[in-house]
């Protein structure tokens, strides 16, 4: 079966809910301590096995027949009411006794 994998210690699967557009199935499976890569490989295999079973049973997933239309729309051009570009203000300086300049204290 789908959940009979080498590193799966225990598992459960049940019909969680029925809605107008979907059957919600809950699947839990537990493994001994393994690496994230190993767990992700098991998870991917379980998910692919579920999709194959759905296909074999001629069932479709929710949203499988949704059309997505991508169109190219030119963005609007900026208007002249945009904020003005900030300008820099010179920093006031004071002259010390030795004749050099340093920033003034504010």
Coordinates of N, CA and C in Angstrom, one line a residue:
X1 N 0.8 -1.2 0.0 CA 0.0 0.0 0.0 C 0.9 1.3 0.0
X2 N 0.2 2.3 -0.1 CA 0.9 3.7 -0.2 C 1.7 4.0 1.0
X3 N 1.2 3.6 2.2 CA 1.9 3.9 3.4 C 2.7 2.8 4.0
X4 N 2.9 1.8 3.2 CA 3.8 0.6 3.6 C 5.2 0.9 3.0
X5 N 5.9 1.9 3.6 CA 7.2 2.2 3.2 C 8.2 1.7 4.3
X6 N 9.4 1.5 3.8 CA 10.4 0.9 4.7 C 10.6 1.7 6.0
X7 N 10.6 3.0 6.0 CA 10.9 3.8 7.2 C 9.7 4.4 7.8
X8 N 8.5 4.0 7.4 CA 7.3 4.4 8.1 C 6.9 3.4 9.2
X9 N 7.0 3.9 10.5 CA 6.7 3.0 11.6 C 5.2 2.7 11.8
X10 N 4.4 3.8 11.7 CA 2.9 3.7 11.8 C 2.3 4.8 11.0
X11 N 1.0 4.6 10.7 CA 0.3 5.5 9.8 C -1.2 5.4 10.0
X12 N -1.9 6.4 9.5 CA -3.4 6.4 9.5 C -3.8 7.3 8.3
X13 N -4.9 6.9 7.8 CA -5.5 7.7 6.7 C -7.0 7.6 6.9
X14 N -7.7 8.7 6.8 CA -9.2 8.7 6.9 C -9.8 9.9 6.2
X15 N -11.1 9.7 5.8 CA -11.8 10.8 5.2 C -12.2 11.8 6.3
X16 N -11.6 13.0 6.1 CA -11.7 14.0 7.2 C -13.0 14.8 7.0
X17 N -13.4 15.1 5.8 CA -14.5 16.0 5.5 C -15.0 15.9 4.1
X18 N -16.2 16.2 3.9 CA -16.8 16.2 2.5 C -17.4 17.6 2.3
X19 N -17.0 18.3 1.3 CA -17.5 19.6 1.0 C -18.1 19.6 -0.4
X20 N -18.7 20.7 -0.8 CA -19.3 20.8 -2.1 C -18.3 20.5 -3.3
X21 N -17.0 20.9 -3.1 CA -16.1 20.8 -4.1 C -14.9 19.8 -3.8
X22 N -14.9 19.1 -2.7 CA -13.8 18.3 -2.4 C -14.1 17.3 -1.3
X23 N -13.3 16.2 -1.4 CA -13.2 15.2 -0.3 C -11.9 15.5 0.4
X24 N -11.9 15.7 1.7 CA -10.6 16.0 2.4 C -10.2 14.7 3.1
X25 N -9.0 14.3 2.7 CA -8.5 13.0 3.3 C -7.3 13.4 4.1
X26 N -7.2 12.9 5.4 CA -6.1 13.2 6.3 C -5.2 12.0 6.3
X27 N -3.9 12.2 6.1 CA -2.9 11.1 6.2 C -1.8 11.5 7.1
X28 N -1.6 10.7 8.1 CA -0.5 10.8 9.1 C 0.4 9.6 9.0
X29 N 1.7 9.9 9.0 CA 2.6 8.7 9.1 C 3.8 9.2 9.9
X30 N 4.4 8.2 10.7 CA 5.4 8.5 11.6 C 6.7 7.6 11.3
X31 N 7.8 8.2 11.4 CA 9.1 7.6 11.1 C 10.0 7.6 12.3
X32 N 11.0 6.7 12.4 CA 12.0 6.9 13.4 C 12.8 8.2 13.1
X33 N 13.7 8.6 14.0 CA 14.5 9.8 13.6 C 15.3 9.5 12.3
X34 N 15.0 10.4 11.3 CA 15.7 10.3 10.0 C 16.1 11.7 9.6
X35 N 16.9 11.9 8.6 CA 17.2 13.2 8.1 C 16.1 13.8 7.4
X36 N 16.1 15.2 7.3 CA 15.1 15.9 6.6 C 15.0 15.4 5.1
X37 N 16.1 15.2 4.5 CA 16.2 14.7 3.1 C 15.4 13.4 3.0
X38 N 15.7 12.5 3.9 CA 15.0 11.2 3.9 C 13.5 11.3 4.0
X39 N 13.1 12.2 5.0 CA 11.7 12.4 5.2 C 11.0 13.0 4.0
X40 N 11.7 14.0 3.4 CA 11.1 14.7 2.2 C 11.0 13.7 1.1
X41 N 11.9 12.8 0.9 CA 11.8 11.7 -0.1 C 10.6 10.8 0.1
X42 N 10.4 10.4 1.4 CA 9.2 9.6 1.7 C 7.9 10.4 1.4
X43 N 7.9 11.6 1.9 CA 6.7 12.4 1.7 C 6.4 12.6 0.2
X44 N 7.4 12.9 -0.6 CA 7.2 13.0 -2.0 C 6.7 11.7 -2.6
X45 N 7.2 10.6 -2.2 CA 6.8 9.3 -2.8 C 5.4 9.0 -2.4
X46 N 5.0 9.3 -1.2 CA 3.6 9.1 -0.7 C 2.7 10.0 -1.5
X47 N 3.0 11.2 -1.7 CA 2.2 12.2 -2.4 C 2.0 11.7 -3.9
X48 N 3.1 11.3 -4.5 CA 3.0 10.8 -5.9 C 2.2 9.6 -6.0
X49 N 2.3 8.7 -5.0 CA 1.5 7.5 -5.0 C 0.0 7.8 -4.9
X50 N -0.3 8.8 -4.1 CA -1.7 9.2 -3.9 C -2.2 9.7 -5.3
X51 N -1.4 10.6 -5.9 CA -1.9 11.1 -7.2 C -2.1 10.0 -8.3
X52 N -1.2 9.0 -8.3 CA -1.3 7.9 -9.2 C -2.6 7.1 -8.9
X53 N -2.9 6.9 -7.6 CA -4.1 6.2 -7.3 C -5.3 7.0 -7.7
X54 N -5.3 8.3 -7.5 CA -6.5 9.1 -7.9 C -6.7 9.0 -9.4
X55 N -5.6 9.1 -10.2 CA -5.6 9.0 -11.6 C -6.2 7.6 -12.0
X56 N -5.7 6.5 -11.4 CA -6.1 5.2 -11.7 C -7.6 5.0 -11.4
X57 N -8.1 5.7 -10.4 CA -9.5 5.6 -10.0 C -10.4 6.6 -10.8
X58 N -9.7 7.4 -11.7 CA -10.4 8.4 -12.6 C -11.0 9.5 -11.7
X59 N -10.3 9.9 -10.6 CA -10.7 11.0 -9.8 C -9.8 12.2 -10.0
X60 N -10.4 13.4 -10.0 CA -9.5 14.5 -10.2 C -9.3 15.3 -8.9
X61 N -8.3 16.1 -8.8 CA -8.0 16.9 -7.6 C -8.8 18.2 -7.7
X62 N -9.0 18.8 -6.6 CA -9.7 20.1 -6.6 C -8.9 21.1 -7.3
X63 N -9.5 21.8 -8.2 CA -8.8 22.8 -9.0 C -8.2 22.3 -10.2
X64 N -8.3 21.0 -10.5 CA -7.6 20.4 -11.6 C -8.1 20.9 -13.0
X65 N -9.4 21.4 -13.0 CA -9.9 21.9 -14.2 C -10.0 23.4 -14.3
X66 N -9.3 24.1 -13.4 CA -9.4 25.6 -13.4 C -8.5 26.1 -14.5
X67 N -9.0 27.1 -15.2 CA -8.3 27.7 -16.3 C -7.6 29.0 -15.7
X68 N -6.3 29.1 -16.0 CA -5.6 30.3 -15.6 C -5.2 31.0 -16.8
X69 N -5.6 32.3 -16.9 CA -5.3 33.1 -18.1 C -4.3 34.1 -17.8
X70 N -3.2 34.2 -18.5 CA -2.1 35.2 -18.3 C -2.2 36.1 -19.4
X71 N -2.3 37.4 -19.1 CA -2.3 38.4 -20.2 C -1.2 39.4 -19.9
X72 N -0.8 40.0 -21.0 CA 0.3 41.0 -20.9 C -0.4 42.4 -20.9
X73 N -0.3 43.1 -19.8 CA -1.0 44.4 -19.7 C 0.2 45.4 -19.5
X74 N 0.1 46.5 -20.3 CA 1.1 47.6 -20.1 C 0.8 48.4 -18.9
X75 N 1.7 48.5 -18.0 CA 1.4 49.3 -16.8 C 1.2 50.8 -17.1
X76 N 0.4 51.5 -16.3 CA 0.1 52.9 -16.6 C 1.4 53.7 -16.5
X77 N 1.5 54.8 -17.3 CA 2.6 55.7 -17.2 C 2.5 56.6 -16.0
X78 N 3.6 56.9 -15.3 CA 3.6 57.8 -14.1 C 3.0 59.2 -14.5
X79 N 2.3 59.8 -13.6 CA 1.8 61.1 -13.8 C 2.8 62.2 -13.3
X80 N 2.5 63.4 -13.7 CA 3.4 64.5 -13.3 C 3.2 64.9 -11.8
X81 N 2.3 64.3 -11.1 CA 2.0 64.7 -9.8 C 2.9 63.9 -8.8
X82 N 3.9 63.3 -9.3 CA 4.8 62.6 -8.4 C 5.6 63.5 -7.5
X83 N 6.1 63.0 -6.4 CA 6.8 63.9 -5.4 C 8.1 64.3 -6.0
X84 N 8.5 65.6 -5.7 CA 9.7 66.1 -6.2 C 10.9 65.3 -5.7
X85 N 12.0 65.3 -6.4 CA 13.2 64.7 -6.0 C 13.9 65.5 -4.9
X86 N 14.3 64.8 -3.8 CA 14.9 65.6 -2.7 C 16.2 66.2 -3.1
X87 N 16.5 67.3 -2.6 CA 17.8 67.9 -2.9 C 18.6 68.0 -1.6
X88 N 19.9 68.1 -1.7 CA 20.8 68.1 -0.5 C 21.0 69.6 0.0
X89 N 21.1 69.7 1.3 CA 21.3 71.1 1.9 C 22.7 71.1 2.4
X90 N 23.5 72.1 2.1 CA 24.9 72.1 2.6 C 24.9 72.2 4.1
X91 N 25.9 71.5 4.7 CA 26.0 71.5 6.2 C 26.7 72.7 6.6
X92 N 26.1 73.5 7.6 CA 26.8 74.7 8.0 C 28.1 74.3 8.8
X93 N 29.1 75.2 8.6 CA 30.4 74.9 9.2 C 30.8 76.1 10.1
X94 N 31.7 75.9 11.0 CA 32.3 76.9 11.8 C 33.8 76.9 11.7
X95 N 34.4 78.0 11.9 CA 35.9 78.0 11.7 C 36.5 78.0 13.1
X96 N 37.4 77.0 13.4 CA 38.1 76.9 14.6 C 39.2 77.9 14.6
X97 N 39.8 78.1 15.8 CA 40.9 79.0 15.9 C 42.1 78.7 15.0
X98 N 42.3 77.4 14.6 CA 43.5 77.1 13.8 C 43.2 77.3 12.3
X99 N 42.1 77.8 11.9 CA 41.8 78.2 10.5 C 41.1 77.1 9.8
X100 N 41.0 75.8 10.3 CA 40.3 74.7 9.5 C 38.9 74.9 9.7
X101 N 38.1 74.0 9.0 CA 36.7 74.0 9.2 C 36.2 72.7 9.8
X102 N 35.1 72.7 10.5 CA 34.5 71.5 11.0 C 33.0 71.7 11.0
X103 N 32.2 70.6 11.0 CA 30.8 70.8 11.1 C 30.3 71.6 12.3
X104 N 29.4 72.4 12.1 CA 28.8 73.2 13.2 C 28.0 72.3 14.1
X105 N 28.0 72.7 15.4 CA 27.2 71.9 16.4 C 25.8 72.5 16.3
X106 N 24.8 71.6 16.3 CA 23.4 72.0 16.3 C 22.7 71.9 17.6

